Structures are given as structure tokens and as C-alpha cells.
């Protein structure tokens, strides 16, 4: 008669669970959006001004 395992086979995962810690809140996300918007705005205005100067 075979011996039964004490572990539940349904809870065993083929991948070991990594030691994870809870993610910290990203406090810089709003600042990143503002900086990205300012950079894109400056690039956009640069393109517009360059276009106006080239068409003169």
C-alpha cells in the first residue's frame, strides 16, 4: 500500500513564491506627468515657431 503525502497537491506551485514586499505608493507620478507635459509643450511650441520662421 503506497504512502500518502501529507502535502496537498493542489496548493503546490511549480514556481517558488518570491519573497515580495508590498509596493510603495508612487508619489512622483503626478510630478512626472507635469514634467512630461511641460517638455512636450515646449517641443510643440518649438516646432510651431520653427515652422513659422521657415515659411517666412
Coordinates of N, CA, C and O in Angstrom, one line a residue:
X1 N 0.8 -1.2 0.0 CA 0.0 0.0 0.0 C 0.9 1.3 0.0 O 1.8 1.4 0.8
X2 N 0.7 2.2 -1.0 CA 1.6 3.4 -1.1 C 1.3 4.4 0.1 O 0.2 4.5 0.6
X3 N 2.4 5.1 0.5 CA 2.2 6.1 1.5 C 1.6 7.3 0.9 O 2.0 7.7 -0.2
X4 N 0.8 8.0 1.6 CA 0.1 9.2 1.2 C 1.0 10.4 1.6 O 1.5 10.4 2.7
X5 N 1.1 11.3 0.8 CA 1.8 12.6 1.1 C 1.0 13.4 2.0 O -0.3 13.5 1.9
X6 N 1.6 14.1 3.0 CA 0.9 15.0 3.9 C 0.6 16.3 3.2 O -0.3 17.1 3.7
X7 N 1.3 16.7 2.2 CA 1.0 17.9 1.5 C -0.2 17.8 0.6 O -0.4 16.8 0.0
X8 N -0.8 18.9 0.4 CA -1.9 19.0 -0.5 C -1.3 19.3 -1.9 O -0.6 20.2 -2.1
X9 N -1.6 18.5 -2.9 CA -1.0 18.6 -4.2 C -1.6 19.9 -4.9 O -1.0 20.4 -5.8
X10 N -2.8 20.3 -4.5 CA -3.4 21.4 -5.2 C -2.8 22.7 -4.8 O -2.8 23.7 -5.6
X11 N -2.1 22.8 -3.7 CA -1.5 24.1 -3.3 C -0.1 24.2 -3.7 O 0.6 25.2 -3.5
X12 N 0.5 23.1 -4.2 CA 1.9 23.1 -4.6 C 2.0 23.8 -6.0 O 1.3 23.4 -6.9
X13 N 2.9 24.8 -6.1 CA 3.1 25.5 -7.3 C 4.4 25.1 -7.9 O 5.3 24.8 -7.2
X14 N 4.5 25.0 -9.2 CA 5.8 24.6 -9.8 C 6.8 25.7 -9.7 O 8.0 25.4 -9.8
X15 N 6.4 26.9 -9.4 CA 7.3 28.0 -9.2 C 7.4 28.4 -7.8 O 6.3 28.6 -7.2
X16 N 8.5 28.6 -7.2 CA 8.6 29.0 -5.8 C 8.1 30.5 -5.7 O 8.4 31.3 -6.5
X17 N 7.4 30.8 -4.6 CA 6.9 32.1 -4.5 C 8.0 33.0 -4.0 O 8.7 32.7 -3.0
X18 N 8.3 34.1 -4.7 CA 9.4 35.0 -4.3 C 9.0 35.8 -3.1 O 7.8 36.0 -2.8
X19 N 10.0 36.2 -2.3 CA 9.7 37.0 -1.2 C 9.4 38.4 -1.6 O 10.3 39.2 -2.0
X20 N 8.2 38.8 -1.7 CA 7.8 40.1 -2.2 C 7.4 41.0 -1.0 O 6.8 40.5 0.0
X21 N 7.7 42.2 -1.1 CA 7.2 43.2 -0.1 C 6.2 44.1 -0.8 O 6.2 44.2 -2.0
X22 N 5.3 44.6 0.0 CA 4.2 45.5 -0.6 C 4.8 46.7 -1.3 O 5.8 47.2 -0.9
X23 N 4.2 47.0 -2.4 CA 4.7 48.1 -3.3 C 4.5 49.4 -2.6 O 3.4 49.6 -2.0
X24 N 5.5 50.3 -2.6 CA 5.3 51.6 -2.0 C 4.5 52.5 -3.0 O 4.6 52.3 -4.2
X25 N 3.7 53.4 -2.5 CA 2.9 54.3 -3.4 C 3.9 55.2 -4.2 O 4.9 55.6 -3.7
X26 N 3.5 55.3 -5.4 CA 4.4 56.1 -6.3 C 4.0 57.6 -6.2 O 3.0 58.1 -6.7
X27 N 4.8 58.3 -5.4 CA 4.4 59.7 -5.1 C 4.9 60.6 -6.2 O 4.4 61.8 -6.3
X28 N 5.7 60.2 -7.1 CA 6.2 61.0 -8.2 C 5.4 61.0 -9.4 O 5.7 61.7 -10.4
X29 N 4.4 60.2 -9.5 CA 3.6 60.0 -10.7 C 3.0 61.3 -11.1 O 3.1 61.7 -12.3
X30 N 2.4 62.1 -10.3 CA 1.8 63.4 -10.8 C 2.9 64.4 -11.3 O 2.8 65.1 -12.3
X31 N 4.1 64.4 -10.6 CA 5.2 65.2 -11.0 C 5.7 64.8 -12.3 O 6.1 65.7 -13.2
X32 N 5.8 63.5 -12.6 CA 6.2 63.0 -13.9 C 5.3 63.5 -15.0 O 5.7 63.9 -16.1
X33 N 4.0 63.5 -14.7 CA 3.1 63.9 -15.7 C 3.2 65.4 -16.0 O 3.1 65.8 -17.2
X34 N 3.4 66.2 -15.0 CA 3.6 67.6 -15.2 C 4.9 67.9 -16.0 O 4.9 68.7 -17.0
X35 N 6.0 67.2 -15.6 CA 7.2 67.5 -16.4 C 7.1 67.0 -17.8 O 7.6 67.7 -18.7
X36 N 6.5 65.8 -18.0 CA 6.3 65.4 -19.4 C 5.5 66.3 -20.2 O 5.8 66.6 -21.4
X37 N 4.4 66.8 -19.6 CA 3.6 67.8 -20.3 C 4.3 69.1 -20.7 O 4.1 69.6 -21.7
X38 N 5.1 69.6 -19.7 CA 5.9 70.8 -20.0 C 6.9 70.5 -21.1 O 7.1 71.4 -22.0
X39 N 7.6 69.4 -21.1 CA 8.5 69.1 -22.2 C 7.9 69.0 -23.5 O 8.3 69.5 -24.5
X40 N 6.8 68.2 -23.5 CA 6.0 68.1 -24.8 C 5.5 69.4 -25.3 O 5.5 69.7 -26.5
X41 N 5.0 70.3 -24.4 CA 4.5 71.6 -24.8 C 5.7 72.4 -25.3 O 5.5 73.1 -26.3
X42 N 6.8 72.4 -24.7 CA 8.0 73.2 -25.2 C 8.4 72.7 -26.6 O 8.7 73.5 -27.5
X43 N 8.4 71.4 -26.8 CA 8.8 70.8 -28.1 C 7.7 71.2 -29.1 O 8.1 71.6 -30.3
X44 N 6.5 71.2 -28.8 CA 5.4 71.6 -29.7 C 5.5 73.0 -30.1 O 5.4 73.4 -31.3
X45 N 5.8 73.9 -29.1 CA 5.9 75.3 -29.4 C 7.2 75.5 -30.3 O 7.2 76.4 -31.2
X46 N 8.2 74.8 -30.0 CA 9.5 74.9 -30.8 C 9.2 74.5 -32.3 O 9.7 75.2 -33.2
X47 N 8.4 73.5 -32.5 CA 8.1 73.0 -33.9 C 7.2 74.1 -34.5 O 7.4 74.5 -35.7
X48 N 6.3 74.7 -33.8 CA 5.4 75.8 -34.4 C 6.3 77.0 -34.8 O 6.2 77.5 -35.9
X49 N 7.1 77.4 -33.9 CA 8.0 78.6 -34.1 C 8.9 78.3 -35.3 O 9.1 79.2 -36.2
X50 N 9.5 77.1 -35.3 CA 10.4 76.8 -36.4 C 9.7 76.8 -37.7 O 10.2 77.2 -38.8
X51 N 8.5 76.3 -37.7 CA 7.7 76.2 -39.0 C 7.4 77.6 -39.4 O 7.4 77.9 -40.6
X52 N 7.0 78.5 -38.5 CA 6.7 79.9 -38.9 C 7.9 80.6 -39.5 O 7.9 81.3 -40.5
X53 N 9.1 80.4 -38.8 CA 10.3 81.0 -39.3 C 10.8 80.5 -40.6 O 11.3 81.2 -41.4
X54 N 10.5 79.2 -40.9 CA 11.0 78.6 -42.1 C 10.0 79.1 -43.3 O 10.5 79.1 -44.4
X55 N 8.8 79.4 -43.0 CA 7.9 79.8 -44.0 C 8.0 81.3 -44.4 O 7.3 81.7 -45.3
X56 N 8.7 82.0 -43.6 CA 8.9 83.5 -43.9 C 9.8 83.7 -45.1 O 10.6 83.1 -45.5

